[in-house]
């Protein structure tokens, strides 16, 4: 950890109103300023690491809203994450962490096999029975929460159903790599298929290497720096096999992590070059808006947009998704108040810290419902999972779609009109 980053905090408090956990508690220890002070005192040897102190730090969502607000460039979320990483490197992974982070997550085929029971659970009708009889209450709490978040799974992952090469429609204008993202491929295959459709409609040949692996974000979250670097090396090799104009992803979390490979593998020019090539789908499409506009047909919908933290705060992408939505004829975009405040998903935070996650989510849900929009658009699998589950119950239902799903609906509307 860079000590300079810690001492840069001048304790001005400008980050406080932007921090979701501070807004819920008004406790200094749950604020970015407080977290920076705690980590600094540990580094300076003035504080012992205790269970209570680790609990304070564990409450950070790593949403990085504080980094956007800080005039001194202090990123409290990243400092807390680095502190956890350094600690984990010293202590080593537990047996369970080894099993998940080293033996499961880096192997897409094993991940795909791991979701088969969940798919059978849904398709056999057992899920309906379990929910109707209220049997979820008998499950351990984390399992109950995970089950509640599970949307209907696609019959196959996108990695299994997509060809490695998807040809351009019409005249070919270039070749891009497509980074699948584990959750997007396993759970939101339809949204990622829409991403590929948009790219090919714009004349891109899309290369989706089947041997790509998880971006390393789960390893980073768990403090496994070795696993993270292994993932980065593997993806660099896989995407480096052929010249690509860009490496595109529709997963905000993956995009943010891929763009940090240059930092994680400091000194590697190929890692820096790869990171510079990575584009969130909204960045790439917004750069092609004049070519995209004539392909879009009318959608008479009222939508609002939630900025995923990993897209708005970590990658600075805010304008592009809104511009893309406004390209769609007939679509009305209503600005969501505090659109870039975390929804409480934050990787596995909603499982590990359910009480705080629920408070943060409740604010977001009320804000979305107040807009009166019929569709919430977002662009990150964690937000999709969290908000789909929350907006399907307990009040006016709001449909939740990935940005590329809305754009693909508009492509369909245009094609139907032309037919
Ligand atoms: S982290 Fe930044 S915004 Fe927050 S108190 Fe420190 S200097 Fe001010
Ligand atoms: S990363 Fe988010 S939760 Fe953590 S200190 Fe910053 S604003 Fe607060």
Short mmCIF file of C-alpha atoms in Angstrom, two decimals, residues 57-324:
data_model
loop_
_atom_site.label_atom_id
_atom_site.label_comp_id
_atom_site.label_asym_id
_atom_site.label_seq_id
_atom_site.Cartn_x
_atom_site.Cartn_y
_atom_site.Cartn_z
CA UNK A 57 -13.50 -1.98 7.63
CA UNK A 58 -15.67 -4.87 6.39
CA UNK A 59 -18.63 -2.49 6.26
CA UNK A 60 -17.04 -0.61 3.33
CA UNK A 61 -18.82 -1.45 0.06
CA UNK A 62 -15.75 -0.60 -2.05
CA UNK A 63 -18.16 1.43 -4.18
CA UNK A 64 -15.54 4.20 -4.61
CA UNK A 65 -18.08 7.02 -4.45
CA UNK A 66 -15.62 8.63 -2.03
CA UNK A 67 -12.89 8.64 -4.69
CA UNK A 68 -15.17 10.59 -7.05
CA UNK A 69 -15.88 13.16 -4.33
CA UNK A 70 -12.40 13.56 -2.86
CA UNK A 71 -10.51 16.70 -3.98
CA UNK A 72 -7.18 15.09 -2.96
CA UNK A 73 -7.53 11.93 -5.01
CA UNK A 74 -7.86 9.68 -1.95
CA UNK A 75 -9.65 6.41 -2.69
CA UNK A 76 -10.75 5.05 0.69
CA UNK A 77 -12.45 2.01 -0.83
CA UNK A 78 -9.29 0.97 -2.65
CA UNK A 79 -7.13 1.59 0.43
CA UNK A 80 -9.37 -0.67 2.52
CA UNK A 81 -9.30 -3.34 -0.23
CA UNK A 82 -5.48 -3.15 -0.43
CA UNK A 83 -5.22 -3.40 3.36
CA UNK A 84 -7.36 -6.57 3.28
CA UNK A 85 -5.25 -7.94 0.40
CA UNK A 86 -1.95 -7.37 2.24
CA UNK A 87 -3.35 -8.99 5.38
CA UNK A 88 -4.63 -12.00 3.45
CA UNK A 89 -1.26 -12.39 1.69
CA UNK A 90 0.41 -12.60 5.12
CA UNK A 91 -2.20 -14.95 6.65
CA UNK A 92 -2.89 -17.19 3.63
CA UNK A 93 -6.21 -18.43 2.30
CA UNK A 94 -8.53 -20.66 4.32
CA UNK A 95 -9.35 -24.14 2.99
CA UNK A 96 -12.74 -22.93 1.72
CA UNK A 97 -11.21 -19.85 0.03
CA UNK A 98 -8.59 -22.08 -1.65
CA UNK A 99 -11.36 -24.33 -2.90
CA UNK A 100 -13.47 -21.50 -4.33
CA UNK A 101 -10.81 -19.04 -5.51
CA UNK A 102 -8.19 -21.46 -6.84
CA UNK A 103 -10.12 -24.59 -7.82
CA UNK A 104 -13.49 -23.27 -8.94
CA UNK A 105 -13.48 -19.62 -10.07
CA UNK A 106 -10.52 -19.82 -12.52
CA UNK A 107 -12.12 -22.76 -14.37
CA UNK A 108 -15.15 -21.76 -16.48
CA UNK A 109 -16.08 -25.40 -17.17
CA UNK A 110 -16.22 -26.16 -13.43
CA UNK A 111 -18.26 -23.00 -12.79
CA UNK A 112 -20.70 -24.11 -15.49
CA UNK A 113 -21.03 -27.54 -13.86
CA UNK A 114 -21.52 -25.88 -10.46
CA UNK A 115 -24.70 -24.12 -11.60
CA UNK A 116 -26.31 -27.32 -12.96
CA UNK A 117 -28.01 -28.15 -9.60
CA UNK A 118 -29.46 -24.62 -9.45
CA UNK A 119 -30.78 -24.96 -13.00
CA UNK A 120 -32.36 -28.36 -12.16
CA UNK A 121 -33.82 -26.87 -8.98
CA UNK A 122 -35.59 -24.24 -11.09
CA UNK A 123 -36.59 -26.38 -14.05
CA UNK A 124 -37.92 -29.31 -12.02
CA UNK A 125 -40.43 -27.00 -10.29
CA UNK A 126 -38.78 -27.61 -6.92
CA UNK A 127 -38.05 -23.89 -6.54
CA UNK A 128 -41.76 -23.07 -6.82
CA UNK A 129 -42.65 -25.69 -4.19
CA UNK A 130 -39.89 -24.56 -1.81
CA UNK A 131 -40.96 -20.92 -2.12
CA UNK A 132 -44.67 -21.64 -1.79
CA UNK A 133 -44.20 -23.74 1.35
CA UNK A 134 -41.88 -21.15 2.89
CA UNK A 135 -39.12 -23.76 3.24
CA UNK A 136 -36.49 -21.10 2.57
CA UNK A 137 -36.85 -20.01 6.18
CA UNK A 138 -35.33 -23.35 7.20
CA UNK A 139 -32.17 -22.76 5.16
CA UNK A 140 -29.07 -21.07 6.61
CA UNK A 141 -29.55 -17.29 6.20
CA UNK A 142 -26.82 -16.74 3.54
CA UNK A 143 -28.27 -19.58 1.43
CA UNK A 144 -31.77 -18.14 1.80
CA UNK A 145 -30.52 -14.75 0.57
CA UNK A 146 -28.66 -16.27 -2.37
CA UNK A 147 -31.76 -18.23 -3.37
CA UNK A 148 -33.84 -15.07 -3.20
CA UNK A 149 -31.48 -13.33 -5.63
CA UNK A 150 -31.43 -16.13 -8.20
CA UNK A 151 -33.20 -15.15 -11.44
CA UNK A 152 -34.34 -17.75 -13.95
CA UNK A 153 -31.13 -19.26 -15.33
CA UNK A 154 -30.65 -19.67 -19.09
CA UNK A 155 -30.53 -23.27 -20.39
CA UNK A 156 -26.85 -22.87 -21.29
CA UNK A 157 -24.08 -20.39 -20.55
CA UNK A 158 -23.26 -17.94 -23.31
CA UNK A 159 -19.72 -19.36 -23.42
CA UNK A 160 -21.24 -22.69 -24.46
CA UNK A 161 -23.73 -21.33 -26.96
CA UNK A 162 -21.65 -18.64 -28.70
CA UNK A 163 -19.19 -19.48 -31.48
CA UNK A 164 -15.62 -18.30 -30.90
CA UNK A 165 -15.99 -16.11 -33.98
CA UNK A 166 -19.23 -14.26 -34.68
CA UNK A 167 -19.04 -12.68 -38.15
CA UNK A 168 -19.93 -9.05 -38.81
CA UNK A 169 -23.27 -8.29 -40.42
CA UNK A 170 -22.68 -6.65 -43.78
CA UNK A 171 -19.35 -4.99 -44.44
CA UNK A 172 -16.69 -5.85 -41.83
CA UNK A 173 -15.22 -2.78 -40.13
CA UNK A 174 -12.94 -4.36 -37.57
CA UNK A 175 -12.39 -7.15 -35.06
CA UNK A 176 -13.02 -6.88 -31.34
CA UNK A 177 -12.51 -9.37 -28.52
CA UNK A 178 -15.44 -10.06 -26.21
CA UNK A 179 -14.80 -10.63 -22.51
CA UNK A 180 -17.70 -12.73 -21.26
CA UNK A 181 -17.65 -12.29 -17.47
CA UNK A 182 -18.62 -15.33 -15.36
CA UNK A 183 -21.99 -14.09 -14.05
CA UNK A 184 -23.00 -12.48 -17.35
CA UNK A 185 -22.29 -15.73 -19.21
CA UNK A 186 -23.90 -18.02 -16.62
CA UNK A 187 -26.89 -15.93 -15.54
CA UNK A 188 -27.43 -13.07 -18.00
CA UNK A 189 -26.55 -14.85 -21.25
CA UNK A 190 -29.42 -13.09 -23.04
CA UNK A 191 -28.05 -9.63 -22.24
CA UNK A 192 -24.57 -10.61 -23.40
CA UNK A 193 -26.02 -12.11 -26.56
CA UNK A 194 -27.64 -8.72 -27.15
CA UNK A 195 -24.18 -7.14 -26.75
CA UNK A 196 -22.75 -9.38 -29.47
CA UNK A 197 -25.75 -8.62 -31.74
CA UNK A 198 -25.11 -4.89 -31.39
CA UNK A 199 -21.42 -5.27 -32.17
CA UNK A 200 -22.02 -7.40 -35.25
CA UNK A 201 -24.81 -5.06 -36.42
CA UNK A 202 -22.21 -2.28 -36.37
CA UNK A 203 -19.92 -4.36 -38.58
CA UNK A 204 -17.60 -5.84 -35.98
CA UNK A 205 -16.31 -9.38 -36.16
CA UNK A 206 -16.48 -10.58 -32.55
CA UNK A 207 -13.87 -12.97 -31.15
CA UNK A 208 -14.93 -14.67 -27.89
CA UNK A 209 -12.07 -16.95 -26.79
CA UNK A 210 -13.53 -19.96 -25.01
CA UNK A 211 -10.46 -20.36 -22.78
CA UNK A 212 -10.75 -16.89 -21.21
CA UNK A 213 -11.10 -16.97 -17.43
CA UNK A 214 -12.65 -14.88 -14.66
CA UNK A 215 -11.26 -11.33 -14.63
CA UNK A 216 -9.91 -11.74 -11.07
CA UNK A 217 -12.40 -9.47 -9.29
CA UNK A 218 -13.55 -12.21 -6.84
CA UNK A 219 -9.90 -12.88 -5.97
CA UNK A 220 -9.31 -9.16 -5.44
CA UNK A 221 -12.41 -8.96 -3.24
CA UNK A 222 -11.18 -11.86 -1.12
CA UNK A 223 -7.65 -10.44 -0.90
CA UNK A 224 -6.10 -13.19 -3.06
CA UNK A 225 -3.47 -11.21 -4.97
CA UNK A 226 -1.76 -14.37 -6.28
CA UNK A 227 -5.00 -15.68 -7.79
CA UNK A 228 -5.72 -12.26 -9.26
CA UNK A 229 -2.34 -12.09 -11.01
CA UNK A 230 -2.74 -15.65 -12.34
CA UNK A 231 -6.10 -14.67 -13.87
CA UNK A 232 -4.56 -11.57 -15.43
CA UNK A 233 -1.67 -13.54 -17.00
CA UNK A 234 -4.08 -16.10 -18.44
CA UNK A 235 -6.38 -13.50 -20.00
CA UNK A 236 -3.44 -11.55 -21.42
CA UNK A 237 -2.23 -14.70 -23.18
CA UNK A 238 -5.70 -15.62 -24.46
CA UNK A 239 -6.58 -12.19 -25.86
CA UNK A 240 -3.05 -11.59 -27.10
CA UNK A 241 -3.24 -14.39 -29.69
CA UNK A 242 -4.52 -12.12 -32.43
CA UNK A 243 -4.67 -8.39 -33.13
CA UNK A 244 -7.86 -6.84 -31.73
CA UNK A 245 -9.14 -3.30 -32.03
CA UNK A 246 -10.57 -3.45 -28.49
CA UNK A 247 -11.53 -5.93 -25.82
CA UNK A 248 -15.18 -5.24 -25.04
CA UNK A 249 -17.14 -6.20 -21.95
CA UNK A 250 -20.72 -5.59 -20.82
CA UNK A 251 -19.90 -6.30 -17.17
CA UNK A 252 -18.98 -3.19 -15.18
CA UNK A 253 -17.06 -5.15 -12.53
CA UNK A 254 -15.02 -7.06 -15.12
CA UNK A 255 -14.28 -3.88 -17.09
CA UNK A 256 -12.99 -2.11 -13.99
CA UNK A 257 -10.74 -5.06 -13.11
CA UNK A 258 -9.44 -5.60 -16.66
CA UNK A 259 -8.53 -1.91 -16.86
CA UNK A 260 -6.37 -2.39 -13.73
CA UNK A 261 -4.23 -5.25 -15.11
CA UNK A 262 -1.55 -2.67 -15.94
CA UNK A 263 -1.52 -1.72 -12.23
CA UNK A 264 -1.76 -5.30 -10.92
CA UNK A 265 1.11 -6.44 -13.16
CA UNK A 266 3.17 -3.28 -12.74
CA UNK A 267 6.14 -3.21 -15.11
CA UNK A 268 4.44 -5.39 -17.76
CA UNK A 269 4.02 -3.41 -20.96
CA UNK A 270 1.65 -6.03 -22.40
CA UNK A 271 -0.63 -5.70 -19.34
CA UNK A 272 -0.69 -1.91 -19.69
CA UNK A 273 -1.43 -2.22 -23.43
CA UNK A 274 -4.22 -4.72 -22.76
CA UNK A 275 -5.82 -2.47 -20.13
CA UNK A 276 -5.71 0.46 -22.53
CA UNK A 277 -7.61 -1.65 -25.07
CA UNK A 278 -10.49 -2.56 -22.75
CA UNK A 279 -13.82 -0.83 -23.44
CA UNK A 280 -17.10 -1.02 -21.63
CA UNK A 281 -19.79 -1.67 -24.24
CA UNK A 282 -21.35 1.75 -23.56
CA UNK A 283 -18.03 3.47 -24.33
CA UNK A 284 -17.64 1.64 -27.61
CA UNK A 285 -21.26 2.07 -28.75
CA UNK A 286 -21.42 5.75 -27.81
CA UNK A 287 -18.36 6.32 -29.98
CA UNK A 288 -20.34 4.80 -32.88
CA UNK A 289 -23.62 6.60 -32.20
CA UNK A 290 -23.96 8.04 -35.72
CA UNK A 291 -23.74 4.55 -37.17
CA UNK A 292 -25.98 3.08 -34.48
CA UNK A 293 -28.79 5.67 -34.71
CA UNK A 294 -30.23 4.54 -38.10
CA UNK A 295 -30.36 0.93 -36.87
CA UNK A 296 -32.66 1.75 -33.96
CA UNK A 297 -36.45 1.61 -34.03
CA UNK A 298 -39.00 3.21 -31.70
CA UNK A 299 -39.62 2.03 -28.14
CA UNK A 300 -42.38 3.96 -26.37
CA UNK A 301 -40.98 3.28 -22.89
CA UNK A 302 -40.25 5.30 -19.79
CA UNK A 303 -36.91 4.28 -18.33
CA UNK A 304 -34.48 5.37 -15.67
CA UNK A 305 -30.77 4.51 -15.40
CA UNK A 306 -28.82 3.31 -12.34
CA UNK A 307 -25.06 3.90 -12.61
CA UNK A 308 -23.17 0.81 -11.42
CA UNK A 309 -20.30 1.86 -9.12
CA UNK A 310 -17.78 -0.08 -11.22
CA UNK A 311 -18.84 1.85 -14.31
CA UNK A 312 -19.44 5.37 -12.93
CA UNK A 313 -16.88 5.65 -10.10
CA UNK A 314 -14.24 3.14 -11.22
CA UNK A 315 -14.31 3.85 -14.97
CA UNK A 316 -15.80 7.36 -15.11
CA UNK A 317 -18.50 6.29 -17.59
CA UNK A 318 -21.71 8.28 -16.99
CA UNK A 319 -22.55 10.22 -20.14
CA UNK A 320 -22.38 7.34 -22.64
CA UNK A 321 -25.21 5.07 -21.37
CA UNK A 322 -27.56 8.07 -21.21
CA UNK A 323 -26.61 9.20 -24.70
CA UNK A 324 -27.27 5.71 -26.03
#
